[in-house]
Tab-separated table of C-alpha atoms in Angstrom:
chain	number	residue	atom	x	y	z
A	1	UNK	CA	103.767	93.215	110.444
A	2	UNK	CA	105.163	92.556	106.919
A	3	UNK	CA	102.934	94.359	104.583
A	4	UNK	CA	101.356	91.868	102.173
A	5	UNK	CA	102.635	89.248	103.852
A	6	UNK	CA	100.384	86.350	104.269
A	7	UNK	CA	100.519	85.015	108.317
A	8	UNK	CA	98.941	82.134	110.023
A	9	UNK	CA	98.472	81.037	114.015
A	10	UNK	CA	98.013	77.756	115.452
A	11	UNK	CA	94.677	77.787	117.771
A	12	UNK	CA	94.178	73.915	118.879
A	13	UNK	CA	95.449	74.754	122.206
A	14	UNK	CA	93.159	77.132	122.824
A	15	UNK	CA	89.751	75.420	121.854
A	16	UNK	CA	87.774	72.355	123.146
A	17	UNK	CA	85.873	69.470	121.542
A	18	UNK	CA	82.416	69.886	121.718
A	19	UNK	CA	82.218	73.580	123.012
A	20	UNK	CA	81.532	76.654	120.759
A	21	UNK	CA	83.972	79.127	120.411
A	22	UNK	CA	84.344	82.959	119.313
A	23	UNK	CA	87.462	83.421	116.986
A	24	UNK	CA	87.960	87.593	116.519
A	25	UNK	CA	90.773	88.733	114.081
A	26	UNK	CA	91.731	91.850	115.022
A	27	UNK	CA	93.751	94.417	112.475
A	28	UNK	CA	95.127	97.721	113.290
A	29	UNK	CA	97.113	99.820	111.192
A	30	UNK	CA	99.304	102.330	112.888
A	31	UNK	CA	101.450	104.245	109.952
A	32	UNK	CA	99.281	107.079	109.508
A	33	UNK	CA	99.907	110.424	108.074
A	34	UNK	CA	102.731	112.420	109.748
A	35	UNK	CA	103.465	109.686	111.960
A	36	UNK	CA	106.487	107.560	111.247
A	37	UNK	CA	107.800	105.880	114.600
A	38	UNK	CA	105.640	102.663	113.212
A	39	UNK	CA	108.249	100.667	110.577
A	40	UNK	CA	105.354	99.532	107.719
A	41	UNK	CA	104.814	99.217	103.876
A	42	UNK	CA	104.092	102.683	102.805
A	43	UNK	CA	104.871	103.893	98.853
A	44	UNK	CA	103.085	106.174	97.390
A	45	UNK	CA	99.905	106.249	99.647
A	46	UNK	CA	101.069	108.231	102.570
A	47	UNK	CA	103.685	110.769	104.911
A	48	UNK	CA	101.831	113.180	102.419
A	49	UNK	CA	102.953	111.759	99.384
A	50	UNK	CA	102.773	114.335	96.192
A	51	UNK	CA	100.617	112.089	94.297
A	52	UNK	CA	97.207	112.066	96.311
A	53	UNK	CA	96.791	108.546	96.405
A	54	UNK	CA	94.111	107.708	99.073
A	55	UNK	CA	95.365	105.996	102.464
A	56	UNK	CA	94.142	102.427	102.631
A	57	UNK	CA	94.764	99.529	104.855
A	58	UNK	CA	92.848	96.661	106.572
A	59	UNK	CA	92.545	92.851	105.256
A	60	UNK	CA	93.685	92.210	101.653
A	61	UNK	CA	92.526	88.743	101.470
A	62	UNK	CA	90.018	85.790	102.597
A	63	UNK	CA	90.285	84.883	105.937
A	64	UNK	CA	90.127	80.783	106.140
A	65	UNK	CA	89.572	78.380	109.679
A	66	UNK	CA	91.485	75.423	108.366
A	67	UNK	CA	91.267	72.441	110.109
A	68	UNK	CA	94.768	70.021	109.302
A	69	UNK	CA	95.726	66.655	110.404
A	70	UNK	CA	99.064	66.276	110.767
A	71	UNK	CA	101.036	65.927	107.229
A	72	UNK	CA	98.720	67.846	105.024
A	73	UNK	CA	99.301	70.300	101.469
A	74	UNK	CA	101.229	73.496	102.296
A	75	UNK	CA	100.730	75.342	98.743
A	76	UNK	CA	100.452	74.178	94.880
A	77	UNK	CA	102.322	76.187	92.074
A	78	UNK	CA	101.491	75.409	88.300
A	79	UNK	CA	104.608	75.887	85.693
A	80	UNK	CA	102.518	76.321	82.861
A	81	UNK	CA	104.172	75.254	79.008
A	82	UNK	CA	101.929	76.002	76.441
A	83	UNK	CA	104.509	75.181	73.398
A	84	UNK	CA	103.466	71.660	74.989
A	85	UNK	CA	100.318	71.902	75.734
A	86	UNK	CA	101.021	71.132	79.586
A	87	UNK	CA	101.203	71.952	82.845
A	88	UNK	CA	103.849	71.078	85.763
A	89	UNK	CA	103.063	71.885	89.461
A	90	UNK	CA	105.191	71.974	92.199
A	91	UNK	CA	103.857	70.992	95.816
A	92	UNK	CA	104.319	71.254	99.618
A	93	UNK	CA	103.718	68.859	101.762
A	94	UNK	CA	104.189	69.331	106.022
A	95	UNK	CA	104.200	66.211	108.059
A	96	UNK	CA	105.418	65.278	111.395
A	97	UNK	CA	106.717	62.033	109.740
A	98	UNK	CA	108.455	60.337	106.557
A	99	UNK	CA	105.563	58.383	105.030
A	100	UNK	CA	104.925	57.195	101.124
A	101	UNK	CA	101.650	59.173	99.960
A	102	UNK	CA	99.740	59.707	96.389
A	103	UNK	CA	98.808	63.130	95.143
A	104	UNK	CA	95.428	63.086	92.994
A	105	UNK	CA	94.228	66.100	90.789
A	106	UNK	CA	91.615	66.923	88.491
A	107	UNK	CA	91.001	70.655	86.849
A	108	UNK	CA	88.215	72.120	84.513
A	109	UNK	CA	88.421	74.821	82.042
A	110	UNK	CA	85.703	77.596	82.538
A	111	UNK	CA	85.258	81.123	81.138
A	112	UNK	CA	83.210	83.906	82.372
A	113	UNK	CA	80.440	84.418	80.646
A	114	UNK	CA	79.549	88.187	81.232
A	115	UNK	CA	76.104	88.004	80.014
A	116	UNK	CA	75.229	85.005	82.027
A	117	UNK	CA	76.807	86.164	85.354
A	118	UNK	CA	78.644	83.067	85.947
A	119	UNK	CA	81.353	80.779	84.684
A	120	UNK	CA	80.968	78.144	81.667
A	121	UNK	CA	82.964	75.444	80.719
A	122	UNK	CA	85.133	75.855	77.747
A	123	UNK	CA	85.587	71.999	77.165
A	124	UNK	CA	88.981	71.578	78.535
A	125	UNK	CA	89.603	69.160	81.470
A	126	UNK	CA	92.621	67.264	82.874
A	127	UNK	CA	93.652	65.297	85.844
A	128	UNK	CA	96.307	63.291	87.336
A	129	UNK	CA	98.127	61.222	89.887
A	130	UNK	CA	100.946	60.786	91.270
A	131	UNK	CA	103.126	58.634	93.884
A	132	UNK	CA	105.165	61.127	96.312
A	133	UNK	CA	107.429	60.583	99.239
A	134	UNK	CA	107.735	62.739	101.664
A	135	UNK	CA	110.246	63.284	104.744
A	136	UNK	CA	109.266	64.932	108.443
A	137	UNK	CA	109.578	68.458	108.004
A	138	UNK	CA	108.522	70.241	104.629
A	139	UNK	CA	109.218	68.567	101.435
A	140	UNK	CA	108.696	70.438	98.139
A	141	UNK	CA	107.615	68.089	95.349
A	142	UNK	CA	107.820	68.875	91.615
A	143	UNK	CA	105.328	66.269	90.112
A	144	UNK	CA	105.523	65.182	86.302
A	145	UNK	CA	104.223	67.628	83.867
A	146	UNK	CA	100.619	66.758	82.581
A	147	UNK	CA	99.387	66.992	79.402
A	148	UNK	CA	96.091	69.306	78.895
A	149	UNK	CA	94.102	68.137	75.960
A	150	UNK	CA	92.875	70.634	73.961
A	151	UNK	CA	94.169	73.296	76.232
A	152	UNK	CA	92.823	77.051	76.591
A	153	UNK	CA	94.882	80.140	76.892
A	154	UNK	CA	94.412	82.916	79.564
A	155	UNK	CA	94.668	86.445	77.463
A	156	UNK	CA	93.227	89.715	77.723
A	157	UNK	CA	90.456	89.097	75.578
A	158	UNK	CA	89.811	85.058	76.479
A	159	UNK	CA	90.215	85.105	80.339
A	160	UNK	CA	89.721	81.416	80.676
A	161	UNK	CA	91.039	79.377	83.689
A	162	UNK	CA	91.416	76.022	85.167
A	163	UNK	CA	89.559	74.979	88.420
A	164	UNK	CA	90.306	71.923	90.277
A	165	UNK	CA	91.408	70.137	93.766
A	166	UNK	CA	95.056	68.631	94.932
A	167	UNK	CA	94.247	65.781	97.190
A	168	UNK	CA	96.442	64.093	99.540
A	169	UNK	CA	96.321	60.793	100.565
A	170	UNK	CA	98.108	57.891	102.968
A	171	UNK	CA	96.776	54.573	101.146
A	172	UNK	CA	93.135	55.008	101.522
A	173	UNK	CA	92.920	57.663	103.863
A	174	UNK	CA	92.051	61.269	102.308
A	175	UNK	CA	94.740	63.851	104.765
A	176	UNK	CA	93.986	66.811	102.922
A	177	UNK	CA	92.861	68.741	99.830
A	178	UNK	CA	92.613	71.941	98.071
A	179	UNK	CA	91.517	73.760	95.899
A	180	UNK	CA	92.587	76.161	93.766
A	181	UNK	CA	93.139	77.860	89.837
A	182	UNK	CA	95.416	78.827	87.213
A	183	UNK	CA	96.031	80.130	83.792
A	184	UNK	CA	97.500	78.782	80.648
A	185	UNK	CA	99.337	81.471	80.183
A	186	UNK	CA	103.122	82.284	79.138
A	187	UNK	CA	104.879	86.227	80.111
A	188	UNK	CA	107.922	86.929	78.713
A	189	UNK	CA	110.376	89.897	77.618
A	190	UNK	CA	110.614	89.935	74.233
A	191	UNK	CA	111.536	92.845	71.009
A	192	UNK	CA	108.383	93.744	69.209
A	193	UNK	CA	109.627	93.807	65.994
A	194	UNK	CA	113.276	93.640	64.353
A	195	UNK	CA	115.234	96.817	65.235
A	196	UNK	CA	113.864	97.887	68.339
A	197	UNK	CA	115.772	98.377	71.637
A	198	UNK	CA	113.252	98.056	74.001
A	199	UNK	CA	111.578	94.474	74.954
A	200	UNK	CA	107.930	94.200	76.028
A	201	UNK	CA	105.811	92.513	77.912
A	202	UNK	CA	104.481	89.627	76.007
A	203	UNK	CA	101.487	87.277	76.594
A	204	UNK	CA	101.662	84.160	75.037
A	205	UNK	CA	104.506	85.032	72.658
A	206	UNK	CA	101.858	88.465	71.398
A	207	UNK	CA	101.648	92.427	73.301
């Protein structure tokens, strides 16, 4: 149910220490073509849509076995500003209780290099830290923006990103961390030229 919706289950209860398990995920679609008693995401791929668009469904995404203790990183958003050549991320943290914690980060710039088959680093690197508290519950954190020397755009043409890790930590004690990208980018609506009445899409200030 939901579409694109991203879902998650709980499965401690139904595994034991020490014993090996079998975990099956099982999808099934059931809005198929001329049959509309099943409420789901449809548009222009089916109930014999004009346009011919082939009928697709099944997993969309990675499927991850996470194991979590119990306050650990719900999701990291980066707010890039490339007028200042830096980047603000907002956090969530789950925890069963109120506790003081430090968040520590560290990203790499790479490109890929289609010759080479794999990704190279364009010589931009940053990292962080940062004290947080956090209350019982979910608390959504917007750390400090950090500066990223010699930063390089995401375009079209120069598809670099930034790779790196949030980690999550009670004193000494690593709880959890994660890893994940963005890219230095900026979108915004803006007229093309003086006189026109239609805004564009723009990438870093440019169609």
């Amino acid at each position: 149910e939901g579409g694109y919706t991203p879902f998650e289950y709980a499965i401690t209860q139904y595994v034991t220490p020490g014993k090996t398990h079998r975990l099956t995920l099982w999808v099934e679609d059931r809005a198929i073509y001329n049959h509309d008693e099943y409420p789901a995401l449809v548009g222009k791929q089916g109930l014999e849509a004009p346009c011919g668009y082939t009928h697709t469904s099944g997993i969309w995404q990675d499927v991850i076995l996470e194991g979590r203790t119990k306050t650990y990183l719900d999701f990291a958003h980066a707010n890039p500003d490339i007028a200042n050549s830096s980047v603000q991320f907002d956090i969530g943290v789950i925890s069963d209780t109120a506790k003081d914690l430090t968040v520590k980060f560290g990203f790499v710039g790479k490109k890929w290099d289609e010759e080479q088959g794999v990704d190279i680093l364009n010589g931009s690197s940053f990292s962080g830290e940062q004290a947080v508290k956090v209350d019982a519950g979910v608390t959504k954190i917007s750390l400090d923006p950090t500066a990223i020397a010699d930063q390089k755009l995401w375009d079209f043409d120069d598809a670099n990103l930034y790779y790196g890790t949030f980690e999550l930590y009670d004193g000494e004690t690593l709880l959890d961390s994660v890893g994940t990208y963005f890219g230095q980018r900026e979108v915004t609506a803006d007229f093309y030229h003086e006189g026109n009445e239609y805004k564009y899409l723009m990438i870093n200030g440019e169609i």
